mmCIF file of N, CA and C in Angstrom:
data_model
loop_
_atom_site.group_PDB
_atom_site.id
_atom_site.type_symbol
_atom_site.label_atom_id
_atom_site.label_comp_id
_atom_site.label_asym_id
_atom_site.label_seq_id
_atom_site.Cartn_x
_atom_site.Cartn_y
_atom_site.Cartn_z
ATOM 1 N N MET A 1 40.737 -8.719 16.911
ATOM 2 C CA MET A 1 39.852 -7.955 16.435
ATOM 3 C C MET A 1 39.759 -9.572 17.325
ATOM 4 N N GLU A 2 37.902 -9.323 17.718
ATOM 5 C CA GLU A 2 37.171 -10.046 18.361
ATOM 6 C C GLU A 2 35.771 -10.831 17.183
ATOM 7 N N VAL A 3 35.387 -11.159 17.294
ATOM 8 C CA VAL A 3 34.184 -11.798 16.258
ATOM 9 C C VAL A 3 33.028 -12.488 17.076
ATOM 10 N N SER A 4 32.184 -11.860 17.364
ATOM 11 C CA SER A 4 30.476 -11.829 17.972
ATOM 12 C C SER A 4 30.330 -13.574 17.445
ATOM 13 N N THR A 5 29.804 -14.406 18.342
ATOM 14 C CA THR A 5 29.171 -15.716 18.106
ATOM 15 C C THR A 5 27.711 -15.328 18.425
ATOM 16 N N SER A 6 27.599 -14.282 19.503
ATOM 17 C CA SER A 6 25.856 -13.977 19.070
ATOM 18 C C SER A 6 25.293 -13.624 18.369
ATOM 19 N N ASN A 7 23.556 -13.272 18.046
ATOM 20 C CA ASN A 7 23.013 -13.614 17.377
ATOM 21 C C ASN A 7 23.243 -11.630 17.482
ATOM 22 N N PRO A 8 23.119 -11.491 15.929
ATOM 23 C CA PRO A 8 22.765 -9.868 16.040
ATOM 24 C C PRO A 8 21.068 -9.205 16.360
ATOM 25 N N PRO A 9 21.220 -8.181 17.099
ATOM 26 C CA PRO A 9 19.807 -7.482 17.781
ATOM 27 C C PRO A 9 19.211 -7.273 16.397
ATOM 28 N N ASP A 10 17.715 -6.848 16.631
ATOM 29 C CA ASP A 10 17.233 -7.104 15.785
ATOM 30 C C ASP A 10 16.896 -5.548 16.140
ATOM 31 N N GLU A 11 15.055 -4.904 15.474
ATOM 32 C CA GLU A 11 15.215 -3.076 15.631
ATOM 33 C C GLU A 11 15.192 -2.432 17.031
ATOM 34 N N VAL A 12 14.583 -3.281 18.141
ATOM 35 C CA VAL A 12 14.473 -3.083 19.837
ATOM 36 C C VAL A 12 15.339 -3.406 21.229
ATOM 37 N N GLY A 13 16.380 -3.995 20.080
ATOM 38 C CA GLY A 13 17.617 -4.339 20.466
ATOM 39 C C GLY A 13 17.509 -5.478 21.061
ATOM 40 N N ARG A 14 16.845 -6.269 20.617
ATOM 41 C CA ARG A 14 16.866 -7.618 21.992
ATOM 42 C C ARG A 14 17.214 -8.910 20.794
ATOM 43 N N ASP A 15 17.545 -9.894 21.453
ATOM 44 C CA ASP A 15 18.497 -10.406 20.508
ATOM 45 C C ASP A 15 17.123 -11.027 19.679
ATOM 46 N N ALA A 16 17.201 -11.742 18.443
ATOM 47 C CA ALA A 16 16.991 -12.451 16.847
ATOM 48 C C ALA A 16 16.270 -12.920 17.092
ATOM 49 N N SER A 17 17.295 -13.981 17.553
ATOM 50 C CA SER A 17 16.404 -15.551 17.462
ATOM 51 C C SER A 17 16.143 -16.051 18.740
ATOM 52 N N GLN A 18 15.415 -15.220 19.689
ATOM 53 C CA GLN A 18 15.295 -15.592 20.810
ATOM 54 C C GLN A 18 13.085 -15.400 20.380
ATOM 55 N N PRO A 19 12.287 -16.282 20.770
ATOM 56 C CA PRO A 19 11.212 -16.212 20.488
ATOM 57 C C PRO A 19 9.958 -15.542 21.034
ATOM 58 N N LEU A 20 9.433 -14.589 20.638
ATOM 59 C CA LEU A 20 8.056 -13.509 20.884
ATOM 60 C C LEU A 20 7.565 -13.894 21.566
ATOM 61 N N SER A 21 7.278 -13.480 22.479
ATOM 62 C CA SER A 21 6.471 -13.266 23.678
ATOM 63 C C SER A 21 4.897 -13.801 22.913
ATOM 64 N N GLU A 22 3.991 -13.439 23.721
ATOM 65 C CA GLU A 22 2.757 -13.762 23.728
ATOM 66 C C GLU A 22 2.051 -11.695 23.004
ATOM 67 N N GLU A 23 2.875 -11.167 24.314
ATOM 68 C CA GLU A 23 2.899 -9.549 24.665
ATOM 69 C C GLU A 23 2.801 -9.483 23.255
ATOM 70 N N GLU A 24 4.549 -9.168 22.560
ATOM 71 C CA GLU A 24 5.285 -9.008 22.045
ATOM 72 C C GLU A 24 4.075 -9.150 20.524
ATOM 73 N N ILE A 25 4.171 -10.251 19.832
ATOM 74 C CA ILE A 25 3.408 -10.975 19.212
ATOM 75 C C ILE A 25 2.005 -9.777 19.021
ATOM 76 N N ARG A 26 1.524 -9.807 19.995
ATOM 77 C CA ARG A 26 -0.504 -8.843 19.518
ATOM 78 C C ARG A 26 0.346 -7.523 19.506
ATOM 79 N N ALA A 27 1.863 -7.549 20.118
ATOM 80 C CA ALA A 27 1.650 -5.826 19.734
ATOM 81 C C ALA A 27 2.327 -5.555 18.180
ATOM 82 N N LEU A 28 3.256 -6.630 17.901
ATOM 83 C CA LEU A 28 3.817 -6.389 16.099
ATOM 84 C C LEU A 28 2.012 -6.604 14.976
ATOM 85 N N LEU A 29 1.582 -7.441 15.569
ATOM 86 C CA LEU A 29 0.297 -7.351 15.102
ATOM 87 C C LEU A 29 -1.009 -5.908 14.512
ATOM 88 N N GLY A 30 -0.829 -5.566 16.015
ATOM 89 C CA GLY A 30 -0.898 -4.338 16.176
ATOM 90 C C GLY A 30 -0.812 -3.249 15.147
ATOM 91 N N ALA A 31 1.014 -3.056 15.080
ATOM 92 C CA ALA A 31 1.550 -2.342 14.675
ATOM 93 C C ALA A 31 1.110 -2.352 13.315
ATOM 94 N N ILE A 32 1.399 -3.585 12.518
ATOM 95 C CA ILE A 32 1.498 -4.162 11.299
ATOM 96 C C ILE A 32 0.027 -3.613 10.656
ATOM 97 N N ARG A 33 -1.347 -3.851 11.612
ATOM 98 C CA ARG A 33 -2.623 -3.624 11.220
ATOM 99 C C ARG A 33 -2.456 -2.382 10.732
ATOM 100 N N VAL A 34 -2.287 -1.218 11.963
ATOM 101 C CA VAL A 34 -2.192 0.811 11.930
ATOM 102 C C VAL A 34 -1.496 1.314 10.458
ATOM 103 N N ASN A 35 -0.408 0.443 10.400
ATOM 104 C CA ASN A 35 0.524 0.625 9.236
ATOM 105 C C ASN A 35 -0.094 0.786 8.075
ATOM 106 N N ILE A 36 -0.895 -0.732 7.739
ATOM 107 C CA ILE A 36 -1.341 -1.288 6.710
ATOM 108 C C ILE A 36 -2.698 -0.110 6.381
ATOM 109 N N SER A 37 -3.523 -0.317 7.376
ATOM 110 C CA SER A 37 -4.392 1.195 7.775
ATOM 111 C C SER A 37 -4.202 2.753 6.824
ATOM 112 N N ARG A 38 -2.938 2.482 7.441
ATOM 113 C CA ARG A 38 -1.904 4.121 6.573
ATOM 114 C C ARG A 38 -1.235 4.028 5.617
ATOM 115 N N VAL A 39 -1.689 2.707 5.396
ATOM 116 C CA VAL A 39 -0.745 2.818 3.376
ATOM 117 C C VAL A 39 -1.820 2.807 2.632
ATOM 118 N N HIS A 40 -2.753 2.075 2.963
ATOM 119 C CA HIS A 40 -4.490 2.015 1.924
ATOM 120 C C HIS A 40 -4.894 3.720 2.415
ATOM 121 N N HIS A 41 -4.160 4.668 3.351
ATOM 122 C CA HIS A 41 -5.084 5.794 3.596
ATOM 123 C C HIS A 41 -4.717 6.633 2.963
ATOM 124 N N GLU A 42 -3.166 6.312 3.147
ATOM 125 C CA GLU A 42 -2.216 7.759 1.994
ATOM 126 C C GLU A 42 -2.130 7.690 0.628
ATOM 127 N N MET A 43 -2.413 6.550 -0.347
ATOM 128 C CA MET A 43 -2.103 5.915 -1.368
ATOM 129 C C MET A 43 -3.695 6.254 -1.666
ATOM 130 N N SER A 44 -5.161 5.928 -1.132
ATOM 131 C CA SER A 44 -6.484 6.192 -1.734
ATOM 132 C C SER A 44 -6.168 7.665 -1.947
ATOM 133 N N ASN A 45 -6.259 9.189 -1.808
ATOM 134 C CA ASN A 45 -5.961 9.918 -1.507
ATOM 135 C C ASN A 45 -5.925 10.499 -3.591
ATOM 136 N N PRO A 46 -3.936 10.164 -2.855
ATOM 137 C CA PRO A 46 -3.902 10.248 -4.713
ATOM 138 C C PRO A 46 -4.782 9.453 -5.944
ATOM 139 N N ILE A 47 -4.317 8.431 -5.374
ATOM 140 C CA ILE A 47 -5.273 7.622 -6.353
ATOM 141 C C ILE A 47 -6.415 7.595 -7.145
ATOM 142 N N SER A 48 -7.585 8.097 -5.943
ATOM 143 C CA SER A 48 -8.563 9.025 -6.003
ATOM 144 C C SER A 48 -8.108 9.920 -7.102
ATOM 145 N N ILE A 49 -7.595 11.112 -7.201
ATOM 146 C CA ILE A 49 -7.441 12.319 -7.460
ATOM 147 C C ILE A 49 -6.558 12.089 -9.084
ATOM 148 N N ILE A 50 -5.493 11.012 -9.585
ATOM 149 C CA ILE A 50 -5.777 10.529 -10.116
ATOM 150 C C ILE A 50 -6.627 10.271 -11.370
ATOM 151 N N SER A 51 -7.242 9.538 -11.131
ATOM 152 C CA SER A 51 -8.071 9.173 -11.413
ATOM 153 C C SER A 51 -9.236 10.168 -11.455
ATOM 154 N N GLY A 52 -10.037 10.930 -11.246
ATOM 155 C CA GLY A 52 -10.240 11.857 -11.483
ATOM 156 C C GLY A 52 -10.355 12.747 -11.913
ATOM 157 N N ASN A 53 -8.833 13.339 -12.179
ATOM 158 C CA ASN A 53 -8.085 14.155 -13.452
ATOM 159 C C ASN A 53 -8.413 13.184 -14.555
ATOM 160 N N ALA A 54 -7.358 11.862 -14.892
ATOM 161 C CA ALA A 54 -7.310 11.464 -15.685
ATOM 162 C C ALA A 54 -9.681 10.800 -16.958
ATOM 163 N N GLN A 55 -9.886 10.616 -16.560
ATOM 164 C CA GLN A 55 -11.803 10.683 -16.750
ATOM 165 C C GLN A 55 -11.839 12.202 -16.827
ATOM 166 N N LEU A 56 -11.088 13.133 -16.372
ATOM 167 C CA LEU A 56 -11.524 14.903 -16.219
ATOM 168 C C LEU A 56 -11.285 15.075 -17.674
ATOM 169 N N LEU A 57 -9.670 15.089 -18.115
ATOM 170 C CA LEU A 57 -8.914 14.789 -19.373
ATOM 171 C C LEU A 57 -9.666 13.765 -20.293
ATOM 172 N N ARG A 58 -10.555 12.858 -20.434
ATOM 173 C CA ARG A 58 -11.018 12.225 -21.260
ATOM 174 C C ARG A 58 -11.748 13.063 -21.938
ATOM 175 N N GLU A 59 -12.617 13.046 -20.722
ATOM 176 C CA GLU A 59 -14.080 13.904 -21.788
ATOM 177 C C GLU A 59 -13.794 15.335 -21.920
ATOM 178 N N LEU A 60 -12.893 15.673 -21.302
ATOM 179 C CA LEU A 60 -12.384 17.567 -21.686
ATOM 180 C C LEU A 60 -11.769 16.969 -23.483
ATOM 181 N N ALA A 61 -11.254 16.264 -23.890
ATOM 182 C CA ALA A 61 -9.977 14.908 -24.678
ATOM 183 C C ALA A 61 -11.456 14.758 -26.262
ATOM 184 N N ALA A 62 -12.534 14.398 -25.764
ATOM 185 C CA ALA A 62 -14.105 13.706 -26.051
ATOM 186 C C ALA A 62 -14.909 14.983 -27.131
ATOM 187 N N MET A 63 -14.868 15.918 -25.963
ATOM 188 C CA MET A 63 -15.738 16.843 -26.506
ATOM 189 C C MET A 63 -14.489 18.807 -27.564
ATOM 190 N N ALA A 64 -13.252 17.975 -27.118
ATOM 191 C CA ALA A 64 -12.571 18.945 -27.899
ATOM 192 C C ALA A 64 -12.421 18.042 -29.496
ATOM 193 N N GLY A 65 -12.932 17.159 -29.747
ATOM 194 C CA GLY A 65 -12.149 15.697 -30.743
ATOM 195 C C GLY A 65 -11.385 15.716 -31.055
ATOM 196 N N MET A 66 -10.522 15.653 -29.926
ATOM 197 C CA MET A 66 -8.825 15.119 -29.849
ATOM 198 C C MET A 66 -9.409 13.184 -30.110
ATOM 199 N N GLY A 67 -8.213 13.262 -30.662
ATOM 200 C CA GLY A 67 -8.224 11.517 -31.218
ATOM 201 C C GLY A 67 -7.991 10.287 -30.332
ATOM 202 N N ASP A 68 -7.449 8.937 -30.944
ATOM 203 C CA ASP A 68 -6.857 8.311 -30.205
ATOM 204 C C ASP A 68 -6.138 8.728 -29.780
ATOM 205 N N ASP A 69 -5.155 9.528 -29.956
ATOM 206 C CA ASP A 69 -3.177 9.206 -29.585
ATOM 207 C C ASP A 69 -3.529 10.471 -27.879
ATOM 208 N N ILE A 70 -4.284 11.245 -27.755
ATOM 209 C CA ILE A 70 -5.328 11.621 -26.399
ATOM 210 C C ILE A 70 -6.319 10.628 -25.812
ATOM 211 N N ARG A 71 -6.612 9.508 -25.929
ATOM 212 C CA ARG A 71 -7.778 8.677 -25.617
ATOM 213 C C ARG A 71 -6.768 7.497 -24.515
ATOM 214 N N LEU A 72 -6.567 7.124 -25.998
ATOM 215 C CA LEU A 72 -5.726 5.981 -25.243
ATOM 216 C C LEU A 72 -5.062 6.216 -24.335
ATOM 217 N N PRO A 73 -3.726 7.416 -24.179
ATOM 218 C CA PRO A 73 -3.230 6.949 -22.817
ATOM 219 C C PRO A 73 -3.665 8.002 -21.550
ATOM 220 N N LEU A 74 -4.710 7.657 -21.444
ATOM 221 C CA LEU A 74 -6.377 8.356 -20.508
ATOM 222 C C LEU A 74 -6.129 6.979 -20.922
ATOM 223 N N GLU A 75 -7.258 6.759 -20.828
ATOM 224 C CA GLU A 75 -7.586 5.181 -20.044
ATOM 225 C C GLU A 75 -5.711 4.461 -19.952
ATOM 226 N N ASP A 76 -5.125 4.087 -20.610
ATOM 227 C CA ASP A 76 -4.534 3.253 -20.170
ATOM 228 C C ASP A 76 -4.180 4.374 -18.690
ATOM 229 N N ILE A 77 -3.709 5.113 -18.403
ATOM 230 C CA ILE A 77 -4.092 5.556 -17.264
ATOM 231 C C ILE A 77 -4.899 5.293 -16.189
ATOM 232 N N GLU A 78 -6.272 5.269 -16.123
ATOM 233 C CA GLU A 78 -7.268 4.822 -15.913
ATOM 234 C C GLU A 78 -7.610 3.129 -15.389
ATOM 235 N N ALA A 79 -6.400 1.965 -16.017
ATOM 236 C CA ALA A 79 -6.520 0.890 -15.925
ATOM 237 C C ALA A 79 -5.241 1.192 -14.992
ATOM 238 N N ALA A 80 -4.519 1.457 -14.592
ATOM 239 C CA ALA A 80 -3.457 1.372 -13.963
ATOM 240 C C ALA A 80 -3.657 1.633 -12.275
ATOM 241 N N VAL A 81 -4.901 3.172 -12.374
ATOM 242 C CA VAL A 81 -5.490 3.482 -10.967
ATOM 243 C C VAL A 81 -6.668 1.916 -10.313
ATOM 244 N N GLU A 82 -7.318 0.921 -11.745
ATOM 245 C CA GLU A 82 -8.246 1.068 -11.210
ATOM 246 C C GLU A 82 -7.209 -0.045 -10.575
ATOM 247 N N ALA A 83 -5.968 -0.533 -11.325
ATOM 248 C CA ALA A 83 -5.515 -2.420 -10.254
ATOM 249 C C ALA A 83 -4.612 -1.203 -9.117
ATOM 250 N N LEU A 84 -3.978 -0.473 -9.244
ATOM 251 C CA LEU A 84 -3.661 0.259 -8.136
ATOM 252 C C LEU A 84 -4.104 0.027 -6.506
ATOM 253 N N ALA A 85 -6.337 0.626 -7.058
ATOM 254 C CA ALA A 85 -6.894 0.133 -6.466
ATOM 255 C C ALA A 85 -7.467 -1.147 -5.068
ATOM 256 N N GLU A 86 -7.795 -1.834 -6.845
ATOM 257 C CA GLU A 86 -7.918 -3.338 -6.618
ATOM 258 C C GLU A 86 -7.038 -3.606 -5.552
ATOM 259 N N ALA A 87 -5.497 -3.251 -5.733
ATOM 260 C CA ALA A 87 -4.547 -3.876 -4.939
ATOM 261 C C ALA A 87 -4.216 -3.353 -3.358
ATOM 262 N N LEU A 88 -4.632 -2.285 -3.045
ATOM 263 C CA LEU A 88 -5.224 -1.434 -2.405
ATOM 264 C C LEU A 88 -6.001 -2.718 -1.470
ATOM 265 N N ASP A 89 -7.289 -2.520 -2.443
ATOM 266 C CA ASP A 89 -8.790 -3.714 -1.271
ATOM 267 C C ASP A 89 -7.942 -4.717 -0.934
ATOM 268 N N ARG A 90 -7.149 -5.248 -1.745
ATOM 269 C CA ARG A 90 -6.082 -6.951 -1.175
ATOM 270 C C ARG A 90 -5.678 -6.974 0.023
ATOM 271 N N LEU A 91 -4.597 -5.373 -0.758
ATOM 272 C CA LEU A 91 -4.065 -4.805 1.473
ATOM 273 C C LEU A 91 -5.035 -4.920 2.810
ATOM 274 N N ILE A 92 -6.232 -4.896 1.901
ATOM 275 C CA ILE A 92 -6.684 -4.499 3.478
ATOM 276 C C ILE A 92 -7.598 -5.839 3.744
ATOM 277 N N LEU A 93 -7.476 -6.721 2.491
ATOM 278 C CA LEU A 93 -8.446 -8.009 3.130
ATOM 279 C C LEU A 93 -6.961 -8.681 3.783
ATOM 280 N N LEU A 94 -5.818 -8.033 3.464
ATOM 281 C CA LEU A 94 -4.811 -8.960 3.796
ATOM 282 C C LEU A 94 -4.786 -7.551 5.601
ATOM 283 N N ARG A 95 -5.170 -6.881 5.396
ATOM 284 C CA ARG A 95 -5.266 -5.937 6.999
ATOM 285 C C ARG A 95 -6.192 -6.713 7.509
ATOM 286 N N ASN A 96 -7.413 -7.914 7.175
ATOM 287 C CA ASN A 96 -8.657 -7.286 8.083
ATOM 288 C C ASN A 96 -8.751 -9.418 8.675
ATOM 289 N N MET A 97 -6.994 -10.200 7.512
ATOM 290 C CA MET A 97 -6.915 -11.326 8.822
ATOM 291 C C MET A 97 -6.490 -11.430 9.672
ATOM 292 N N ILE A 98 -5.354 -10.262 9.862
ATOM 293 C CA ILE A 98 -4.391 -10.398 11.760
ATOM 294 C C ILE A 98 -5.696 -9.877 12.784
ATOM 295 N N PRO A 99 -5.227 -10.636 12.997
ATOM 296 C CA PRO A 99 -7.080 -10.495 14.596
ATOM 297 C C PRO A 99 -6.448 -9.151 14.957
ATOM 298 N N ARG A 100 -6.511 -8.035 16.296
ATOM 299 C CA ARG A 100 -7.111 -7.464 16.617
ATOM 300 C C ARG A 100 -6.280 -7.374 17.554
ATOM 301 N N PRO A 101 -5.514 -6.006 18.613
ATOM 302 C CA PRO A 101 -4.840 -7.288 19.650
ATOM 303 C C PRO A 101 -5.773 -6.942 20.510
#
């Protein structure tokens, strides 16, 4: 059995030890920007839905006179959603640090 001493290929089949060209770097950064934007968009919609429904449930629970055993878990959900939204905002800040191609 022969053992290869060359570096394994990267995702596109090139030697991963070779430096990227300026054009390849620009293309890679552009792809990263696009994917960050997609992740932000794909996560923002469900987060908005969860937030809105948690707020609605909290208001309905208050109108029905339900106590802390319902209100507190809903507040936990709202706090977690807010933390996720802030993380997504940081993701966009990161995306904006990447130069446009």
